[in-house]
mmCIF file of C-alpha atoms in Angstrom:
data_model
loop_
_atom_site.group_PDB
_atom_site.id
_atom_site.type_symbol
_atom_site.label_atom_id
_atom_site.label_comp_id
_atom_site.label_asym_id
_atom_site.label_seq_id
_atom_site.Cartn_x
_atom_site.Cartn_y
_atom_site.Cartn_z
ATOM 1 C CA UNK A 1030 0.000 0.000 0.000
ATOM 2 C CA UNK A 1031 1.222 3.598 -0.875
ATOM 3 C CA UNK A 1032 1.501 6.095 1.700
ATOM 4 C CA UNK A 1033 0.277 8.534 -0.935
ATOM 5 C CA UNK A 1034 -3.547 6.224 -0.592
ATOM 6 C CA UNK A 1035 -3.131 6.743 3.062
ATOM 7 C CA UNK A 1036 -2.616 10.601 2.993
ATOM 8 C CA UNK A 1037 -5.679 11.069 0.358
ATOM 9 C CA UNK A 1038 -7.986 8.952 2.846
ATOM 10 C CA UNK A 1039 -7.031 11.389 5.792
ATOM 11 C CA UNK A 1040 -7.578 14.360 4.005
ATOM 12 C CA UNK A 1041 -10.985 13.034 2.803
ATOM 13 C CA UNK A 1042 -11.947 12.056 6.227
ATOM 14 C CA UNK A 1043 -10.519 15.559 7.387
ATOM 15 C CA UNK A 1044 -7.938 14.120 9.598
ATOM 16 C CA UNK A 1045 -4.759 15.741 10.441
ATOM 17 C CA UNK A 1046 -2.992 14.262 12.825
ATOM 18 C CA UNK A 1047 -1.717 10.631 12.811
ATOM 19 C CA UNK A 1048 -3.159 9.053 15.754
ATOM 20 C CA UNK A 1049 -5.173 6.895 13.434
ATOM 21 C CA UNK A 1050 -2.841 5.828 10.919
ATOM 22 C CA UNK A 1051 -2.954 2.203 12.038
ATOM 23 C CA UNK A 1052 -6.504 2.047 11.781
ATOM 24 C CA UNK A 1053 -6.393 3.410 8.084
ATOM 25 C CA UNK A 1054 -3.876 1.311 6.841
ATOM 26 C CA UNK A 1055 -5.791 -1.977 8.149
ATOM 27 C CA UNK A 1056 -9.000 -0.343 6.303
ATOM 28 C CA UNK A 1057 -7.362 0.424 2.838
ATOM 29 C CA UNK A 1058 -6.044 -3.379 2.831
ATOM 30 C CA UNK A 1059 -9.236 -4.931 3.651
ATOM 31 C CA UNK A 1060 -10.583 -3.240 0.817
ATOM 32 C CA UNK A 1061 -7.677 -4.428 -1.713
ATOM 33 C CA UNK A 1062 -7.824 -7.707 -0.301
ATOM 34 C CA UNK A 1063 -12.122 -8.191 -0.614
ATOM 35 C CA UNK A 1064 -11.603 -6.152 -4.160
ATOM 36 C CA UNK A 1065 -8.547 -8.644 -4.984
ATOM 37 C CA UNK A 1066 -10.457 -11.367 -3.508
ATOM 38 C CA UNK A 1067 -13.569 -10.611 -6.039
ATOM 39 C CA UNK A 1068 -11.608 -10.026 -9.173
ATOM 40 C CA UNK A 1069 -9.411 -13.184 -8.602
ATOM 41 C CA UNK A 1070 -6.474 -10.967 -8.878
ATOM 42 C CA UNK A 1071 -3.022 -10.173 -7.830
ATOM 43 C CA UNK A 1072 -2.767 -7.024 -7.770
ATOM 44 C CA UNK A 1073 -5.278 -3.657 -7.634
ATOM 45 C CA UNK A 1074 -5.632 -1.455 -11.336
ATOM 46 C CA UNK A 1075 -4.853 1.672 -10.661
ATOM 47 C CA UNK A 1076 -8.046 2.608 -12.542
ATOM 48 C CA UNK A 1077 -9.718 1.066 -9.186
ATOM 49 C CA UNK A 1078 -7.584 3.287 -6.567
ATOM 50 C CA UNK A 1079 -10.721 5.765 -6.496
ATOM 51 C CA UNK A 1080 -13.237 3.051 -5.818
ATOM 52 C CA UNK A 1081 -10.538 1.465 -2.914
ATOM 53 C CA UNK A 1082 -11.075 4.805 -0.905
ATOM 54 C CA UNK A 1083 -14.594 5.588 -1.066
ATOM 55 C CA UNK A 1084 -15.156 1.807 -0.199
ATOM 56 C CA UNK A 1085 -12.697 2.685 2.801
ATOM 57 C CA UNK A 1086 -14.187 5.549 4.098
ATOM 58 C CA UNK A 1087 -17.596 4.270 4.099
ATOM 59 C CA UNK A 1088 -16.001 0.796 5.809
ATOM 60 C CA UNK A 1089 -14.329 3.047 8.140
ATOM 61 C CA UNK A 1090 -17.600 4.985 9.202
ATOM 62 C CA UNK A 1091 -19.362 1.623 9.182
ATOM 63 C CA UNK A 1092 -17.417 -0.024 11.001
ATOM 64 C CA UNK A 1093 -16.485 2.169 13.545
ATOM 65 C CA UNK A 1094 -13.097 0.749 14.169
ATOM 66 C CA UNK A 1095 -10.939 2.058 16.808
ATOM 67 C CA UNK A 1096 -13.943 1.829 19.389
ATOM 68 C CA UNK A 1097 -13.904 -0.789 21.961
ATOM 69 C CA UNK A 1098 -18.152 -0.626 22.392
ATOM 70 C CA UNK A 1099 -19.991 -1.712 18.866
ATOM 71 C CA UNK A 1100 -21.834 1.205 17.714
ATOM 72 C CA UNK A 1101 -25.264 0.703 18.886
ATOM 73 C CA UNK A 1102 -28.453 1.742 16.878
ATOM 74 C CA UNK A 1103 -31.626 4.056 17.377
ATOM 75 C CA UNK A 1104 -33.995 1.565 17.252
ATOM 76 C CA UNK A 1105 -36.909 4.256 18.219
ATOM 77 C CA UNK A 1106 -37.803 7.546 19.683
ATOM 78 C CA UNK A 1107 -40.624 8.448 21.739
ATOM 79 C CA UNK A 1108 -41.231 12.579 21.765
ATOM 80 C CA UNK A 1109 -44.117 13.295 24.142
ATOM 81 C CA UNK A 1110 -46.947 10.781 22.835
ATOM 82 C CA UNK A 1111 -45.466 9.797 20.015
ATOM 83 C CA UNK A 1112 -43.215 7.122 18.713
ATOM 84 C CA UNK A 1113 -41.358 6.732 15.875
ATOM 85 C CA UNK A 1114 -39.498 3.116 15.001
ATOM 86 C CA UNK A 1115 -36.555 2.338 12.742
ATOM 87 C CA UNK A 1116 -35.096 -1.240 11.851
ATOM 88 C CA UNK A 1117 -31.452 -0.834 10.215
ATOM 89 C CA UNK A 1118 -30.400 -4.509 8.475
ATOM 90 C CA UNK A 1119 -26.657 -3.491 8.573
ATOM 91 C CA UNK A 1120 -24.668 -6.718 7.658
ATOM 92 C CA UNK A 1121 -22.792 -8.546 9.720
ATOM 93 C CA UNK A 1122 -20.027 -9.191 6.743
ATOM 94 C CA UNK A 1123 -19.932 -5.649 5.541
ATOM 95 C CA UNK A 1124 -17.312 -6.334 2.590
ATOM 96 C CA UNK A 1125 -20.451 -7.976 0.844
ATOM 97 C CA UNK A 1126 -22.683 -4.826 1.006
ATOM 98 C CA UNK A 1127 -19.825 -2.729 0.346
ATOM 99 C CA UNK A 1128 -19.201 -5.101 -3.033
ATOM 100 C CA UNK A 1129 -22.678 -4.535 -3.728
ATOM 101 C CA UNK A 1130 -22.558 -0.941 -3.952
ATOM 102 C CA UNK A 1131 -19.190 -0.719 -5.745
ATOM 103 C CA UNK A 1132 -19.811 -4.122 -8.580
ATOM 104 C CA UNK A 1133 -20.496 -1.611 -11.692
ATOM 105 C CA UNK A 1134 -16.751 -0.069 -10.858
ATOM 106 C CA UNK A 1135 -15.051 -3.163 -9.975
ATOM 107 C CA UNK A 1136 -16.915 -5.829 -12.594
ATOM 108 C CA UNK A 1137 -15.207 -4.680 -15.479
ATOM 109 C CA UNK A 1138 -11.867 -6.297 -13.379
ATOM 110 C CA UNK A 1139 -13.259 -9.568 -12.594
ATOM 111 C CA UNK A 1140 -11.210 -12.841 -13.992
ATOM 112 C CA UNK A 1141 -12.996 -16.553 -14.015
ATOM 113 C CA UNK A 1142 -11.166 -18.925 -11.633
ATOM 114 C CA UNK A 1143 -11.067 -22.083 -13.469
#
């Protein structure tokens, strides 16, 4: 991994400092490796380095890594009399959803496995 990918995900996420660094790094390979994982391939185009961090900053905000509690969700609200109810199905294996979102980007990379 490039430190240049590293410095473009903490200026997107408007970090300065590098107490998080760690954190980052282990993000921006689990993306390569799910992407690389996908594709069946070796090694990440560099036509895909703009897809590897917007899926890491939404796996990074999803996650919530760096946290020892699990984010919790809002489940409902009561205001006075009334009450409101959500239901979130976040996946438990996030790298699916996140290959979900990203497939028209990363398809076009994809090699059969025989």
């Amino acid at each position: 991994m490039t430190q240049l990918k590293l410095e473009k995900l903490k200026q997107l996420l408007g970090m300065k400092d590098d107490s998080k660094d760690f954190i980052l790094e282990f993000t921006i390979e689990k993306v390569e490796d799910t992407i690389k994982n996908y594709c069946n391939i070796k090694e990440i185009p560099v036509e895909l380095n703009t897809t590897v961090l917007s899926m890491a900053i939404e796996l990074y905000r999803i996650e919530n890594f760096g946290n020892e509690e699990e984010g919790k969700d809002v489940k409902s609200i009561q205001v006075g009399d009334t009450t409101t109810t959500f239901e979130t199905k976040i996946s438990k294996d996030i790298s699916k959803q996140l290959l979900k979102d990203y497939k028209a980007q990363i398809n076009p990379f994809r090699r059969l496995r025989w």
